[in-house]
Amino acid sequence: AQSVTQLGSHVSVSEGALVLLRCNYSSSVPPYLFWYVQYPNQGLQLLLKYTTGATLVKGINGFEAEFKKSETSFHLTKPSAHMSDAAEYFCAVTVNSGGSNYKLTFGKGTLLTVNP
Amino acid sequence: NAGVMQNPRHLVRRRGQEARLRCSPMKGHSHVYWYRQLPEEGLKFMVYLQKENIIDESGMPKERFSAEFPKEGPSILRIQQVVRGDSAAYFCASSQGIQSTDTQYFGPGTRLTVL
């Protein structure tokens, strides 16, 4: 079974600073990896995903993540934080094995606050 | 194109009552998933349904919980005789297919509080 660990339940950055949200996964087979964002009182919105191919994945709103197999990581970054980036971010994993690649396993989430 | 709709957004029940949570998938999506988020936890998969069929309920508690996705109307997650431990946010997602390229789109969730 796969699992996800998000380091840091709460990250605080200044506006304009680098955003780095950490995600490590555990999987016995090649994973599919996702980052979702949840704004207050809204559903989860997909930021980006990695399935196969290029390991650096670009998403919406200037975010990107890099799949590093050797480090079992999929950290989310953005060069310059905006106030509108304040939200909760979830990393998720699934695998293409046994026909159950729909079953997402989520981390506990990281709450990002952006200070003016 | 409307997103995934869930209602109610907030639901308060007393112990022993029934809770019914509704989910309308995005237009054109025939695959529905329910996830539960307990306090301080990530979302946990509960069940995957297609129209009139439960495909995978491996994450659903064996008792008191049931789900359906009828031919007409929304998907329903039903919790009978609720207990305090059922207090959580319940999220519904839908997708067009189940390939790795098919994104799951999530609704805003229903926050259930059991008194």
mmCIF file of C-alpha atoms in Angstrom:
data_model
loop_
_atom_site.group_PDB
_atom_site.id
_atom_site.type_symbol
_atom_site.label_atom_id
_atom_site.label_comp_id
_atom_site.label_asym_id
_atom_site.label_seq_id
_atom_site.Cartn_x
_atom_site.Cartn_y
_atom_site.Cartn_z
ATOM 1 C CA ALA A 1 0.000 0.000 0.000
ATOM 2 C CA GLN A 2 1.124 3.523 -0.696
ATOM 3 C CA SER A 3 1.382 6.435 1.735
ATOM 4 C CA VAL A 4 2.142 10.153 1.754
ATOM 5 C CA THR A 5 3.904 12.303 4.320
ATOM 6 C CA GLN A 6 3.681 16.072 4.188
ATOM 7 C CA LEU A 7 6.362 17.686 6.336
ATOM 8 C CA GLY A 8 5.007 20.693 8.165
ATOM 9 C CA SER A 9 1.320 21.083 8.854
ATOM 10 C CA HIS A 10 1.708 24.859 8.689
ATOM 11 C CA VAL A 11 4.085 26.929 6.551
ATOM 12 C CA SER A 12 4.277 30.701 6.724
ATOM 13 C CA VAL A 13 6.059 32.854 4.119
ATOM 14 C CA SER A 14 6.258 36.522 3.258
ATOM 15 C CA GLU A 15 4.704 37.856 0.095
ATOM 16 C CA GLY A 16 7.273 37.558 -2.699
ATOM 17 C CA ALA A 17 9.247 34.819 -0.964
ATOM 18 C CA LEU A 18 9.838 31.289 -2.217
ATOM 19 C CA VAL A 19 7.155 28.745 -1.403
ATOM 20 C CA LEU A 20 8.341 25.198 -0.679
ATOM 21 C CA LEU A 21 5.878 22.547 0.469
ATOM 22 C CA ARG A 22 7.333 19.118 1.095
ATOM 23 C CA CYS A 23 5.860 15.767 0.154
ATOM 24 C CA ASN A 24 7.402 12.318 0.454
ATOM 25 C CA TYR A 25 5.677 9.167 -0.675
ATOM 26 C CA SER A 26 6.005 5.458 -0.185
ATOM 27 C CA SER A 27 5.059 3.058 -2.948
ATOM 28 C CA SER A 28 6.229 -0.369 -4.082
ATOM 29 C CA VAL A 29 5.404 0.395 -7.713
ATOM 30 C CA PRO A 30 5.864 3.552 -9.808
ATOM 31 C CA PRO A 31 3.512 6.192 -8.429
ATOM 32 C CA TYR A 32 1.248 8.802 -9.883
ATOM 33 C CA LEU A 33 1.562 11.978 -7.811
ATOM 34 C CA PHE A 34 -0.734 14.955 -7.369
ATOM 35 C CA TRP A 35 -0.934 18.285 -5.620
ATOM 36 C CA TYR A 36 -4.350 19.704 -4.790
ATOM 37 C CA VAL A 37 -5.195 23.080 -3.247
ATOM 38 C CA GLN A 38 -8.209 23.839 -1.094
ATOM 39 C CA TYR A 39 -9.354 27.405 -0.543
ATOM 40 C CA PRO A 40 -11.666 28.077 2.406
ATOM 41 C CA ASN A 41 -15.119 26.591 1.956
ATOM 42 C CA GLN A 42 -14.284 25.224 -1.481
ATOM 43 C CA GLY A 43 -13.522 21.827 -2.938
ATOM 44 C CA LEU A 44 -10.055 20.551 -3.763
ATOM 45 C CA GLN A 45 -8.642 21.866 -7.023
ATOM 46 C CA LEU A 46 -5.913 20.063 -8.943
ATOM 47 C CA LEU A 47 -2.694 22.095 -9.157
ATOM 48 C CA LEU A 48 -0.573 19.602 -11.057
ATOM 49 C CA LYS A 49 0.115 15.915 -11.494
ATOM 50 C CA TYR A 50 2.903 13.564 -12.458
ATOM 51 C CA THR A 51 2.152 10.290 -14.213
ATOM 52 C CA THR A 52 5.039 9.498 -16.572
ATOM 53 C CA GLY A 53 7.591 11.405 -18.631
ATOM 54 C CA ALA A 54 9.206 14.676 -17.621
ATOM 55 C CA THR A 55 9.902 14.736 -13.906
ATOM 56 C CA LEU A 56 9.492 18.513 -13.584
ATOM 57 C CA VAL A 57 5.803 19.261 -13.773
ATOM 58 C CA LYS A 58 4.329 22.729 -14.175
ATOM 59 C CA GLY A 59 0.883 23.509 -12.873
ATOM 60 C CA ILE A 60 -1.526 26.358 -12.523
ATOM 61 C CA ASN A 61 -0.878 29.643 -10.726
ATOM 62 C CA GLY A 62 2.913 29.422 -11.203
ATOM 63 C CA PHE A 63 3.408 26.263 -9.146
ATOM 64 C CA GLU A 64 5.667 23.414 -10.135
ATOM 65 C CA ALA A 65 6.848 20.140 -8.605
ATOM 66 C CA GLU A 66 9.670 17.749 -9.326
ATOM 67 C CA PHE A 67 9.408 13.980 -9.036
ATOM 68 C CA LYS A 68 12.616 12.614 -7.517
ATOM 69 C CA LYS A 69 12.523 8.849 -7.422
ATOM 70 C CA SER A 70 15.790 8.506 -5.507
ATOM 71 C CA GLU A 71 14.429 10.723 -2.741
ATOM 72 C CA THR A 72 10.801 9.488 -3.014
ATOM 73 C CA SER A 73 9.794 13.128 -3.043
ATOM 74 C CA PHE A 74 7.427 15.405 -4.926
ATOM 75 C CA HIS A 75 7.932 18.843 -3.385
ATOM 76 C CA LEU A 76 5.814 21.782 -4.527
ATOM 77 C CA THR A 77 7.462 25.141 -5.220
ATOM 78 C CA LYS A 78 6.593 28.623 -6.385
ATOM 79 C CA PRO A 79 9.274 31.304 -6.828
ATOM 80 C CA SER A 80 7.260 34.202 -5.448
ATOM 81 C CA ALA A 81 4.291 33.903 -3.093
ATOM 82 C CA HIS A 82 1.132 35.948 -3.567
ATOM 83 C CA MET A 83 -1.440 36.690 -0.909
ATOM 84 C CA SER A 84 -3.930 34.705 -2.980
ATOM 85 C CA ASP A 85 -1.834 31.547 -2.496
ATOM 86 C CA ALA A 86 -2.950 31.267 1.127
ATOM 87 C CA ALA A 87 -4.788 27.943 1.297
ATOM 88 C CA GLU A 88 -4.387 24.324 2.337
ATOM 89 C CA TYR A 89 -2.322 22.096 0.046
ATOM 90 C CA PHE A 90 -2.643 18.340 -0.224
ATOM 91 C CA CYS A 91 -0.222 15.893 -1.790
ATOM 92 C CA ALA A 92 -1.715 12.624 -3.042
ATOM 93 C CA VAL A 93 -0.496 9.395 -4.604
ATOM 94 C CA THR A 94 -1.967 6.521 -6.521
ATOM 95 C CA VAL A 95 -0.543 3.676 -8.560
ATOM 96 C CA ASN A 96 -1.457 2.028 -11.825
ATOM 97 C CA SER A 97 -1.692 -1.440 -10.394
ATOM 98 C CA GLY A 98 -4.540 -3.894 -10.125
ATOM 99 C CA GLY A 99 -6.963 -1.525 -11.799
ATOM 100 C CA SER A 100 -7.316 0.713 -8.740
ATOM 101 C CA ASN A 101 -5.495 3.810 -9.905
ATOM 102 C CA TYR A 102 -8.579 5.860 -9.022
ATOM 103 C CA LYS A 103 -7.917 5.371 -5.287
ATOM 104 C CA LEU A 104 -6.057 8.484 -4.154
ATOM 105 C CA THR A 105 -4.097 8.403 -0.886
ATOM 106 C CA PHE A 106 -3.702 11.872 0.605
ATOM 107 C CA GLY A 107 -1.294 13.466 3.016
ATOM 108 C CA LYS A 108 -2.630 15.381 6.016
ATOM 109 C CA GLY A 109 -2.249 18.710 4.280
ATOM 110 C CA THR A 110 -0.116 21.815 4.735
ATOM 111 C CA LEU A 111 -1.716 25.136 5.559
ATOM 112 C CA LEU A 112 0.109 27.952 3.784
ATOM 113 C CA THR A 113 -0.158 31.480 5.140
ATOM 114 C CA VAL A 114 1.293 34.449 3.268
ATOM 115 C CA ASN A 115 2.256 37.524 5.259
ATOM 116 C CA PRO A 116 2.201 40.988 3.687
ATOM 117 C CA ASN B 1 -19.953 24.059 -16.699
ATOM 118 C CA ALA B 2 -20.946 23.605 -13.081
ATOM 119 C CA GLY B 3 -18.517 21.755 -10.876
ATOM 120 C CA VAL B 4 -19.242 18.943 -8.471
ATOM 121 C CA MET B 5 -22.132 19.920 -6.231
ATOM 122 C CA GLN B 6 -22.613 18.699 -2.698
ATOM 123 C CA ASN B 7 -25.392 19.373 -0.251
ATOM 124 C CA PRO B 8 -25.894 20.177 2.427
ATOM 125 C CA ARG B 9 -22.647 22.007 3.100
ATOM 126 C CA HIS B 10 -23.108 21.654 6.829
ATOM 127 C CA LEU B 11 -25.149 19.017 8.624
ATOM 128 C CA VAL B 12 -25.771 18.642 12.339
ATOM 129 C CA ARG B 13 -27.196 15.412 13.708
ATOM 130 C CA ARG B 14 -27.727 13.986 17.171
ATOM 131 C CA ARG B 15 -26.375 10.566 18.031
ATOM 132 C CA GLY B 16 -28.607 7.826 16.629
ATOM 133 C CA GLN B 17 -30.036 9.896 13.779
ATOM 134 C CA GLU B 18 -29.461 9.317 10.082
ATOM 135 C CA ALA B 19 -27.329 11.504 7.841
ATOM 136 C CA ARG B 20 -27.837 11.738 4.066
ATOM 137 C CA LEU B 21 -25.190 13.453 1.991
ATOM 138 C CA ARG B 22 -25.774 14.232 -1.671
ATOM 139 C CA CYS B 23 -23.389 14.631 -4.561
ATOM 140 C CA SER B 24 -24.076 15.671 -8.137
ATOM 141 C CA PRO B 25 -21.081 14.953 -10.394
ATOM 142 C CA MET B 26 -19.865 17.217 -13.131
ATOM 143 C CA LYS B 27 -21.790 17.010 -16.377
ATOM 144 C CA GLY B 28 -20.579 14.093 -18.452
ATOM 145 C CA HIS B 29 -18.893 12.329 -15.542
ATOM 146 C CA SER B 30 -20.080 8.826 -14.727
ATOM 147 C CA HIS B 31 -17.543 7.951 -12.021
ATOM 148 C CA VAL B 32 -18.136 9.116 -8.445
ATOM 149 C CA TYR B 33 -15.915 8.762 -5.402
ATOM 150 C CA TRP B 34 -16.484 9.536 -1.736
ATOM 151 C CA TYR B 35 -13.683 10.489 0.651
ATOM 152 C CA ARG B 36 -13.775 11.265 4.362
ATOM 153 C CA GLN B 37 -11.529 13.713 6.174
ATOM 154 C CA LEU B 38 -11.354 13.269 9.929
ATOM 155 C CA PRO B 39 -9.951 16.144 12.013
ATOM 156 C CA GLU B 40 -6.174 16.486 11.617
ATOM 157 C CA GLU B 41 -6.129 13.752 8.962
ATOM 158 C CA GLY B 42 -5.849 13.597 5.185
ATOM 159 C CA LEU B 43 -8.714 12.530 2.970
ATOM 160 C CA LYS B 44 -9.379 8.791 3.035
ATOM 161 C CA PHE B 45 -11.009 6.899 0.157
ATOM 162 C CA MET B 46 -14.365 5.349 1.024
ATOM 163 C CA VAL B 47 -16.162 4.166 -2.094
ATOM 164 C CA TYR B 48 -16.188 4.319 -5.891
ATOM 165 C CA LEU B 49 -19.458 4.104 -7.819
ATOM 166 C CA GLN B 50 -20.686 4.179 -11.362
ATOM 167 C CA LYS B 51 -24.329 4.568 -12.311
ATOM 168 C CA GLU B 52 -26.316 1.902 -10.404
ATOM 169 C CA ASN B 53 -23.151 0.035 -9.422
ATOM 170 C CA ILE B 54 -20.801 0.023 -6.461
ATOM 171 C CA ILE B 55 -17.385 -0.748 -7.909
ATOM 172 C CA ASP B 56 -15.148 -0.539 -4.849
ATOM 173 C CA GLU B 57 -16.301 -0.018 -1.270
ATOM 174 C CA SER B 58 -13.093 -1.172 0.368
ATOM 175 C CA GLY B 59 -12.752 2.057 2.374
ATOM 176 C CA MET B 60 -16.288 2.098 3.707
ATOM 177 C CA PRO B 61 -16.972 1.049 7.317
ATOM 178 C CA LYS B 62 -18.764 -2.300 7.288
ATOM 179 C CA GLU B 63 -21.716 -1.137 9.371
ATOM 180 C CA ARG B 64 -24.065 1.856 9.211
ATOM 181 C CA PHE B 65 -22.563 3.304 6.007
ATOM 182 C CA SER B 66 -23.992 2.822 2.529
ATOM 183 C CA ALA B 67 -23.711 4.568 -0.820
ATOM 184 C CA GLU B 68 -25.666 4.598 -4.032
ATOM 185 C CA PHE B 69 -25.575 6.273 -7.414
ATOM 186 C CA PRO B 70 -28.970 5.738 -9.023
ATOM 187 C CA LYS B 71 -29.734 5.963 -12.705
ATOM 188 C CA GLU B 72 -31.398 9.309 -12.123
ATOM 189 C CA GLY B 73 -30.385 11.817 -9.486
ATOM 190 C CA PRO B 74 -27.386 12.419 -7.276
ATOM 191 C CA SER B 75 -25.141 9.978 -5.489
ATOM 192 C CA ILE B 76 -26.100 9.520 -1.850
ATOM 193 C CA LEU B 77 -23.869 8.636 1.085
ATOM 194 C CA ARG B 78 -26.032 7.430 3.957
ATOM 195 C CA ILE B 79 -24.912 7.052 7.543
ATOM 196 C CA GLN B 80 -27.361 5.361 9.879
ATOM 197 C CA GLN B 81 -27.374 5.759 13.669
ATOM 198 C CA VAL B 82 -24.591 8.327 13.631
ATOM 199 C CA VAL B 83 -22.015 8.433 16.425
ATOM 200 C CA ARG B 84 -19.668 11.231 17.484
ATOM 201 C CA GLY B 85 -16.787 9.573 15.632
ATOM 202 C CA ASP B 86 -18.624 10.130 12.343
ATOM 203 C CA SER B 87 -18.052 13.885 12.665
ATOM 204 C CA ALA B 88 -15.897 14.744 9.668
ATOM 205 C CA ALA B 89 -15.832 16.419 6.278
ATOM 206 C CA TYR B 90 -17.139 14.203 3.501
ATOM 207 C CA PHE B 91 -15.937 14.999 -0.007
ATOM 208 C CA CYS B 92 -17.313 13.742 -3.266
ATOM 209 C CA ALA B 93 -15.293 13.680 -6.485
ATOM 210 C CA SER B 94 -16.132 12.762 -10.035
ATOM 211 C CA SER B 95 -14.201 11.898 -13.169
ATOM 212 C CA GLN B 96 -14.848 11.187 -16.806
ATOM 213 C CA GLY B 97 -12.845 7.955 -16.720
ATOM 214 C CA ILE B 98 -10.436 6.100 -14.455
ATOM 215 C CA GLN B 99 -7.223 6.334 -16.427
ATOM 216 C CA SER B 100 -4.231 8.104 -14.918
ATOM 217 C CA THR B 101 -4.964 11.029 -17.216
ATOM 218 C CA ASP B 102 -8.491 11.446 -15.821
ATOM 219 C CA THR B 103 -8.577 14.076 -13.118
ATOM 220 C CA GLN B 104 -10.840 13.718 -10.121
ATOM 221 C CA TYR B 105 -12.781 16.926 -9.548
ATOM 222 C CA PHE B 106 -13.835 17.537 -5.973
ATOM 223 C CA GLY B 107 -16.902 19.162 -4.499
ATOM 224 C CA PRO B 108 -16.805 21.608 -1.563
ATOM 225 C CA GLY B 109 -17.611 18.894 0.950
ATOM 226 C CA THR B 110 -20.269 18.325 3.584
ATOM 227 C CA ARG B 111 -19.194 18.980 7.140
ATOM 228 C CA LEU B 112 -21.054 16.615 9.451
ATOM 229 C CA THR B 113 -21.221 17.369 13.153
ATOM 230 C CA VAL B 114 -22.684 14.772 15.496
ATOM 231 C CA LEU B 115 -23.813 16.108 18.855
#
